[in-house]
Short mmCIF file of C-alpha atoms and ligand atoms in Angstrom, two decimals:
data_model
loop_
_atom_site.label_atom_id
_atom_site.label_comp_id
_atom_site.label_asym_id
_atom_site.label_seq_id
_atom_site.Cartn_x
_atom_site.Cartn_y
_atom_site.Cartn_z
CA MET A 1 73.71 155.71 101.69
CA ASN A 2 73.43 151.26 100.78
CA VAL A 3 76.73 151.94 99.61
CA MET A 4 78.26 153.54 103.15
CA ALA A 5 76.32 150.96 104.77
CA LEU A 6 78.13 148.11 102.12
CA VAL A 7 81.59 149.77 103.28
CA VAL A 8 81.00 149.90 106.83
CA THR A 9 79.70 146.50 107.14
CA THR A 10 82.53 144.85 105.01
CA GLY A 11 85.48 147.51 106.86
CA VAL A 12 83.84 145.64 109.90
CA PHE A 13 84.00 142.60 108.81
CA VAL A 14 87.29 142.95 107.23
CA GLY A 15 89.13 144.51 110.73
CA LEU A 16 87.37 141.17 112.88
CA SER A 17 89.26 138.85 110.96
CA VAL A 18 92.44 140.30 110.79
CA TRP A 19 91.59 141.30 114.64
CA PHE A 20 90.90 137.16 115.10
CA LEU A 21 93.85 136.61 113.49
CA ILE A 22 96.15 138.11 114.85
CA ALA A 23 94.96 137.14 118.53
CA GLU A 24 95.28 133.22 116.97
CA ARG A 25 98.84 134.46 116.67
CA TYR A 26 99.24 136.05 119.37
CA LEU A 27 97.31 136.06 122.56
CA ALA A 28 95.53 132.52 121.99
CA ASN A 29 97.68 130.40 124.69
CA TYR A 30 95.70 126.53 124.08
CA GLY A 31 98.74 126.02 126.84
CA LYS A 32 100.70 122.05 126.59
CA CYS A 33 98.71 119.13 124.25
CA THR A 34 99.45 115.80 124.75
CA ILE A 35 99.81 114.53 120.67
CA LYS A 36 99.09 110.68 120.71
CA LEU A 37 100.89 108.41 117.40
CA ASN A 38 99.21 105.24 116.04
CA GLU A 39 97.58 103.30 119.19
CA GLY A 40 100.34 105.10 121.50
CA ASP A 41 102.91 104.09 119.81
CA LYS A 42 104.69 107.92 121.19
CA LEU A 43 103.18 109.94 122.61
CA PHE A 44 104.62 113.58 122.73
CA GLU A 45 104.25 116.55 124.34
CA LEU A 46 103.89 120.63 123.17
CA ASN A 47 102.52 124.59 122.96
CA GLY A 48 99.38 124.49 121.33
CA GLY A 49 98.90 127.12 118.99
CA GLY A 50 101.05 125.54 116.08
CA THR A 51 100.14 123.45 112.69
CA LEU A 52 99.85 119.35 113.62
CA LEU A 53 102.65 119.54 111.11
CA SER A 54 105.47 121.88 112.52
CA ALA A 55 104.22 120.03 115.93
CA LEU A 56 104.77 116.52 114.33
CA TYR A 57 107.68 117.87 112.40
CA GLU A 58 109.71 119.47 115.37
CA ASN A 59 108.95 116.46 117.71
CA LYS A 60 111.02 115.05 114.72
CA ILE A 61 108.34 112.39 112.44
CA PHE A 62 108.75 113.98 108.94
CA ILE A 63 105.68 113.57 106.91
CA PRO A 64 105.89 114.17 103.56
CA SER A 65 105.45 117.87 102.19
CA ALA A 66 105.76 120.53 99.55
CA PHE A 67 105.32 124.59 98.21
CA GLY A 68 106.26 125.66 102.03
CA GLY A 69 103.38 123.64 103.95
CA LYS A 70 100.59 126.27 101.86
CA GLY A 71 97.66 123.16 101.96
CA SER A 72 98.07 122.56 98.25
CA CYS A 73 99.73 120.17 97.78
CA ARG A 74 97.86 117.00 99.20
CA TYR A 75 101.06 115.63 100.72
CA CYS A 76 100.54 116.39 104.25
CA LYS A 77 97.38 114.33 104.92
CA VAL A 78 96.67 111.97 108.53
CA THR A 79 94.34 111.08 109.68
CA VAL A 80 92.80 112.81 112.99
CA VAL A 81 91.07 110.22 114.88
CA GLU A 82 90.20 113.37 117.66
CA GLY A 83 90.75 116.80 118.65
CA GLY A 84 91.64 118.22 115.27
CA GLY A 85 88.12 120.28 115.48
CA PRO A 86 85.90 120.70 111.57
CA LEU A 87 87.36 120.83 108.24
CA LEU A 88 88.20 124.38 107.59
CA PRO A 89 87.43 125.58 103.73
CA THR A 90 91.45 125.75 102.66
CA GLU A 91 90.95 122.14 102.91
CA THR A 92 88.00 120.33 101.84
CA PRO A 93 88.62 121.24 97.99
CA TYR A 94 92.02 119.22 98.71
CA LEU A 95 90.33 116.01 99.45
CA THR A 96 88.00 113.25 98.64
CA ARG A 97 84.91 112.81 100.31
CA ALA A 98 85.05 109.23 101.95
CA GLU A 99 89.24 111.27 103.47
CA ARG A 100 86.29 113.51 105.07
CA MET A 101 84.19 110.75 106.37
CA SER A 102 87.18 109.06 107.28
CA GLY A 103 88.98 111.97 109.19
CA VAL A 104 91.45 112.40 107.26
CA ARG A 105 92.88 116.15 106.72
CA LEU A 106 95.56 118.46 105.90
CA ALA A 107 98.21 118.76 108.95
CA CYS A 108 99.67 122.06 107.43
CA GLN A 109 96.36 123.16 108.26
CA VAL A 110 94.97 122.02 111.10
CA LYS A 111 96.57 123.82 114.87
CA VAL A 112 97.21 122.22 117.70
CA LYS A 113 94.94 123.45 120.17
CA GLN A 114 94.11 120.98 122.27
CA ASP A 115 95.11 117.35 123.32
CA MET A 116 95.00 114.86 119.70
CA GLU A 117 95.27 111.65 118.71
CA ILE A 118 95.99 111.34 114.61
CA LYS A 119 97.67 107.93 112.47
CA ILE A 120 100.23 107.88 110.22
CA PRO A 121 101.72 105.10 107.90
CA GLU A 122 103.29 103.27 110.17
CA GLU A 123 107.25 103.46 107.52
CA LEU A 124 106.89 107.59 107.68
CA LEU A 125 107.72 106.33 111.25
CA TYR A 126 110.97 105.89 110.37
CA VAL A 127 111.77 108.82 107.52
CA GLN A 128 115.09 110.85 109.15
CA GLU A 129 115.93 114.20 108.14
CA PHE A 130 120.25 113.95 106.88
CA GLN A 131 122.28 116.73 106.47
CA ALA A 132 124.49 116.08 103.37
CA ARG A 133 127.43 117.49 101.50
CA VAL A 134 127.81 117.65 97.75
CA SER A 135 130.37 115.71 95.68
CA GLY A 136 129.72 115.69 92.49
CA VAL A 137 127.13 117.57 90.06
CA LYS A 138 127.37 116.57 86.59
CA GLU A 139 125.14 117.54 83.77
CA LEU A 140 123.32 115.14 81.28
CA THR A 141 121.24 117.32 79.12
CA ARG A 142 120.97 121.05 77.67
CA ASP A 143 118.50 120.93 81.24
CA ILE A 144 118.63 117.33 83.72
CA LYS A 145 121.66 117.04 85.99
CA GLU A 146 122.46 114.63 88.09
CA VAL A 147 123.77 115.79 91.73
CA THR A 148 125.65 113.54 94.78
CA PHE A 149 124.84 114.18 97.61
CA GLU A 150 127.19 112.28 100.11
CA LEU A 151 125.58 111.90 103.59
CA ILE A 152 127.42 113.29 106.70
CA GLU A 153 124.55 112.75 109.10
CA PRO A 154 123.13 110.09 109.40
CA ASN A 155 126.17 109.02 107.14
CA GLU A 156 123.82 105.64 105.48
CA ILE A 157 120.63 105.71 103.73
CA SER A 158 118.50 102.80 103.55
CA HIS A 159 116.34 103.29 100.80
CA ARG A 160 113.42 100.80 98.34
CA PRO A 161 113.99 101.15 94.60
CA GLY A 162 111.27 103.53 93.74
CA GLN A 163 111.65 105.74 97.26
CA TYR A 164 112.34 109.45 97.04
CA VAL A 165 113.26 112.28 98.77
CA GLN A 166 112.35 116.04 100.23
CA VAL A 167 115.16 118.54 99.52
CA ARG A 168 114.67 121.53 102.13
CA ALA A 169 115.36 124.47 99.35
CA PRO A 170 114.84 129.12 100.05
CA GLY A 171 112.12 130.16 98.24
CA PRO A 172 111.53 133.77 98.54
CA ASP A 173 108.87 133.27 101.25
CA GLY A 174 111.56 130.89 102.93
CA ILE A 175 112.60 126.86 102.77
CA VAL A 176 110.65 125.14 100.60
CA THR A 177 111.07 121.02 99.80
CA ARG A 178 110.28 119.67 97.42
CA ALA A 179 110.60 115.64 95.78
CA TYR A 180 113.18 113.73 94.25
CA SER A 181 114.13 109.95 92.94
CA ILE A 182 116.93 108.44 93.94
CA SER A 183 118.47 107.47 91.29
CA SER A 184 121.33 105.51 93.56
CA PRO A 185 121.20 101.69 94.18
CA VAL A 186 119.61 100.81 97.31
CA TYR A 187 123.72 99.34 98.03
CA GLU A 188 125.46 103.14 97.89
CA LYS A 189 124.12 103.18 101.85
CA ASN A 190 126.65 106.38 101.99
CA ILE A 191 125.05 108.91 98.66
CA VAL A 192 121.71 109.61 97.32
CA GLN A 193 122.43 111.20 93.75
CA LEU A 194 119.27 112.58 91.98
CA VAL A 195 118.81 113.36 88.53
CA VAL A 196 116.86 116.39 88.06
CA ARG A 197 115.78 118.65 84.63
CA LEU A 198 115.67 122.75 85.36
CA VAL A 199 112.03 123.41 85.94
CA PRO A 200 112.67 127.61 84.70
CA GLY A 201 111.60 129.55 87.59
CA GLY A 202 110.88 126.82 89.48
CA ILE A 203 112.38 127.13 93.31
CA GLY A 204 113.12 123.41 93.96
CA SER A 205 115.01 123.07 90.30
CA THR A 206 116.88 126.09 90.02
CA TYR A 207 117.89 125.96 93.99
CA ILE A 208 119.82 122.43 93.08
CA HIS A 209 120.95 123.16 89.77
CA ASN A 210 123.25 126.23 91.20
CA LEU A 211 124.32 124.11 93.48
CA LYS A 212 128.05 123.49 93.64
CA GLU A 213 130.65 120.56 95.05
CA GLY A 214 130.71 121.34 99.07
CA ASP A 215 127.76 123.15 99.29
CA PRO A 216 125.51 121.68 102.28
CA VAL A 217 122.54 120.46 101.64
CA SER A 218 119.73 118.94 103.89
CA PHE A 219 116.49 116.22 103.06
CA THR A 220 114.58 113.96 105.02
CA GLY A 221 113.47 111.02 103.93
CA PRO A 222 113.10 108.27 102.12
CA TYR A 223 110.14 108.49 101.02
CA GLY A 224 107.32 106.50 98.04
CA GLU A 225 105.23 103.54 98.49
CA PHE A 226 106.52 101.87 95.53
CA ARG A 227 107.84 98.17 95.61
CA LEU A 228 109.50 96.01 93.84
CA ASN A 229 107.85 92.73 92.66
CA GLU A 230 110.14 89.51 94.92
CA ASP A 231 109.82 87.39 92.67
CA PRO A 232 113.10 86.72 91.14
CA GLU A 233 110.30 85.05 88.08
CA VAL A 234 109.05 87.85 87.47
CA GLU A 235 109.68 90.24 84.47
CA ASN A 236 111.56 94.28 84.55
CA VAL A 237 109.51 96.22 82.39
CA CYS A 238 110.75 99.70 82.74
CA VAL A 239 109.60 102.73 80.93
CA GLY A 240 110.55 106.63 80.94
CA GLY A 241 112.62 109.35 79.86
CA GLY A 242 114.02 112.46 81.08
CA ALA A 243 114.11 112.93 84.83
CA GLY A 244 111.81 110.45 84.80
CA MET A 245 114.27 107.14 84.56
CA ALA A 246 115.64 108.99 88.20
CA PRO A 247 113.83 106.18 90.19
CA ILE A 248 114.59 103.65 86.59
CA ARG A 249 118.47 104.07 86.64
CA CYS A 250 117.97 102.92 90.76
CA ILE A 251 115.62 100.31 90.20
CA ILE A 252 118.67 98.46 87.13
CA TYR A 253 121.23 99.03 89.38
CA SER A 254 119.70 97.23 92.30
CA ILE A 255 117.65 94.11 90.73
CA PHE A 256 120.94 93.82 89.01
CA HIS A 257 122.76 93.88 92.43
CA ARG A 258 120.03 90.85 93.55
CA TRP A 259 119.80 88.98 91.40
CA LEU A 260 122.09 88.48 88.51
CA GLU A 261 119.79 86.63 85.63
CA ARG A 262 116.44 88.17 86.49
CA SER A 263 115.74 89.80 83.28
CA CYS A 264 114.63 93.65 82.46
CA TRP A 265 113.98 95.98 79.95
CA LEU A 266 114.37 99.11 79.32
CA PHE A 267 112.47 101.66 77.18
CA PHE A 268 113.84 105.01 77.16
CA GLY A 269 111.42 107.64 75.55
CA CYS A 270 113.02 111.18 73.88
CA ARG A 271 112.23 113.53 72.15
CA THR A 272 115.92 114.06 70.18
CA THR A 273 118.73 111.51 70.46
CA LYS A 274 120.16 114.75 73.23
CA ASP A 275 117.61 113.06 76.51
CA ILE A 276 119.50 110.02 76.09
CA PHE A 277 121.90 109.93 79.07
CA TYR A 278 123.50 107.38 80.75
CA MET A 279 123.06 104.49 77.79
CA GLU A 280 127.27 103.62 77.84
CA ASN A 281 126.03 102.65 81.35
CA TYR A 282 123.23 100.74 80.84
CA GLU A 283 124.89 98.92 77.73
CA GLU A 284 128.27 97.76 79.70
CA LEU A 285 125.04 96.24 82.49
CA SER A 286 123.97 94.68 78.91
CA LYS A 287 127.14 92.59 78.58
CA LYS A 288 127.56 92.34 82.41
CA HIS A 289 123.55 91.19 82.17
CA THR A 290 122.68 89.73 79.56
CA ASN A 291 118.66 89.25 80.86
CA PHE A 292 118.85 93.22 80.54
CA LYS A 293 117.06 94.14 77.14
C1 LIG B 301 107.56 111.24 94.05
C2 LIG B 301 108.43 112.97 93.26
C3 LIG B 301 109.54 112.56 92.62
C4 LIG B 301 109.81 113.73 92.26
N1 LIG B 301 110.83 113.13 91.47
C5 LIG B 301 112.00 113.83 90.47
C6 LIG B 301 112.70 113.26 90.12
O1 LIG B 301 114.17 112.23 90.58
N2 LIG B 301 114.00 114.25 89.12
C7 LIG B 301 112.75 116.04 89.16
O2 LIG B 301 113.68 116.94 88.67
N3 LIG B 301 112.33 116.16 89.95
C8 LIG B 301 111.89 115.46 90.48
N4 LIG B 301 110.03 115.91 90.96
C9 LIG B 301 109.74 116.74 90.65
C10 LIG B 301 110.19 118.01 91.66
O3 LIG B 301 109.19 117.55 92.69
C11 LIG B 301 109.32 119.26 91.27
O4 LIG B 301 107.98 119.55 91.69
C12 LIG B 301 109.81 120.37 89.69
O5 LIG B 301 110.91 120.41 90.24
C13 LIG B 301 109.46 121.44 90.64
O6 LIG B 301 110.14 121.72 91.45
P1 LIG B 301 110.38 123.84 91.40
O7 LIG B 301 110.51 124.45 92.81
O8 LIG B 301 111.87 123.99 90.77
O9 LIG B 301 109.10 124.65 90.60
P2 LIG B 301 107.95 124.67 90.98
O10 LIG B 301 108.62 126.71 91.83
O11 LIG B 301 107.03 124.67 92.45
O12 LIG B 301 107.29 125.47 90.13
C14 LIG B 301 107.92 127.05 89.29
C15 LIG B 301 106.58 127.42 88.09
O13 LIG B 301 107.14 125.28 87.21
C16 LIG B 301 105.86 124.92 87.09
N5 LIG B 301 106.23 123.26 86.78
C17 LIG B 301 106.46 123.37 88.63
N6 LIG B 301 106.51 121.75 87.65
C18 LIG B 301 107.10 121.26 86.67
C19 LIG B 301 107.16 120.60 85.63
N7 LIG B 301 107.68 119.19 85.73
N8 LIG B 301 107.07 121.11 84.24
C20 LIG B 301 106.86 122.24 84.47
N9 LIG B 301 106.90 123.48 84.70
C21 LIG B 301 106.78 122.74 86.12
C22 LIG B 301 104.86 125.34 88.24
O14 LIG B 301 103.32 125.20 88.24
C23 LIG B 301 105.34 127.19 88.55
O15 LIG B 301 104.60 127.63 87.40
C24 LIG B 301 109.25 114.37 91.52
C25 LIG B 301 107.60 114.96 92.16
C26 LIG B 301 107.18 114.07 93.12
C27 LIG B 301 105.81 114.18 93.91
S1 LIG B 302 101.73 120.11 102.96
FE1 LIG B 302 101.36 120.03 101.64
S2 LIG B 302 98.49 120.67 101.50
FE2 LIG B 302 99.52 120.86 103.90
#
């Protein structure tokens, strides 16, 4: 009897949950909602019901996200000043106590159900969506490839050394985005070059490793807080290995384009000599710039 009651109660709860999900998705009408961004810098109106992440995306505000916005990468944090509703159980594991107290939320989890006011870092307002085509693919090691994207629309990128882009890749459950550091120097404005290590079974890295010259690609960027010290007297020490050499390549070439005499050390970590790449380029560079060791 008790077992029967338990089964019935569970069934009722499951049924109600499914009904609420369906009702939320197909029947709920939140009407027009307004999102105020960064104290009125931007204001947009949209039909409520979708996630804050997709609402921002539709309005060309590209905040970082990965894993198709499934709420585990923690990239999509925004500060909700008003209108976000209560914190969801799908958000709490990914937010610190301080973040929760200051209104930080995961944009991929919060639904737009009423007028909202939010804050995002100023520089995310300058992130753009790029359409490009693969213009070069080079094998660097047994599992690392250099892939070059020629920019089509827009046809120029303005980035800082150490920043990254988010490439869109087709996954089994739809489009996913993955972050890859820009390895091309900042003065090469018409291309974005990546250095990608193949993660066995990985969606993004497999997609990029299978790209061929001429294939269309799409990504957003640039992202990232990294800032190179602007004081030319300050010595740079770059330590990296494998795909971690991508941002370092951008940093080194960008440094010597701007400061011919700046001092810079490179330490390339690897398991075997077969894992070393770009060495001839760096040797060439050190002949021109004696302060590069
Ligand atoms: C800011 C930033 C910059 C990055 N820059 C680069 C870059 O320049 N070059 C580059 O190659 N990668 C870079 N990455 C990593 C990249 O974003 C992806 O995480 C990586 O390519 C794996 O994605 P995937 O879709 O292939 O694998 P997924 O489909 O995400 O994962 C498949 C499986 O592999 C596991 N896995 C995921 N990542 C790794 C890993 N690194 N090692 C071992 N197992 C893993 C997962 O747990 C999962 O089980 C960067 C990441 C960040 C956050
Ligand atoms: S997109 Fe990853 S947590 Fe929101």
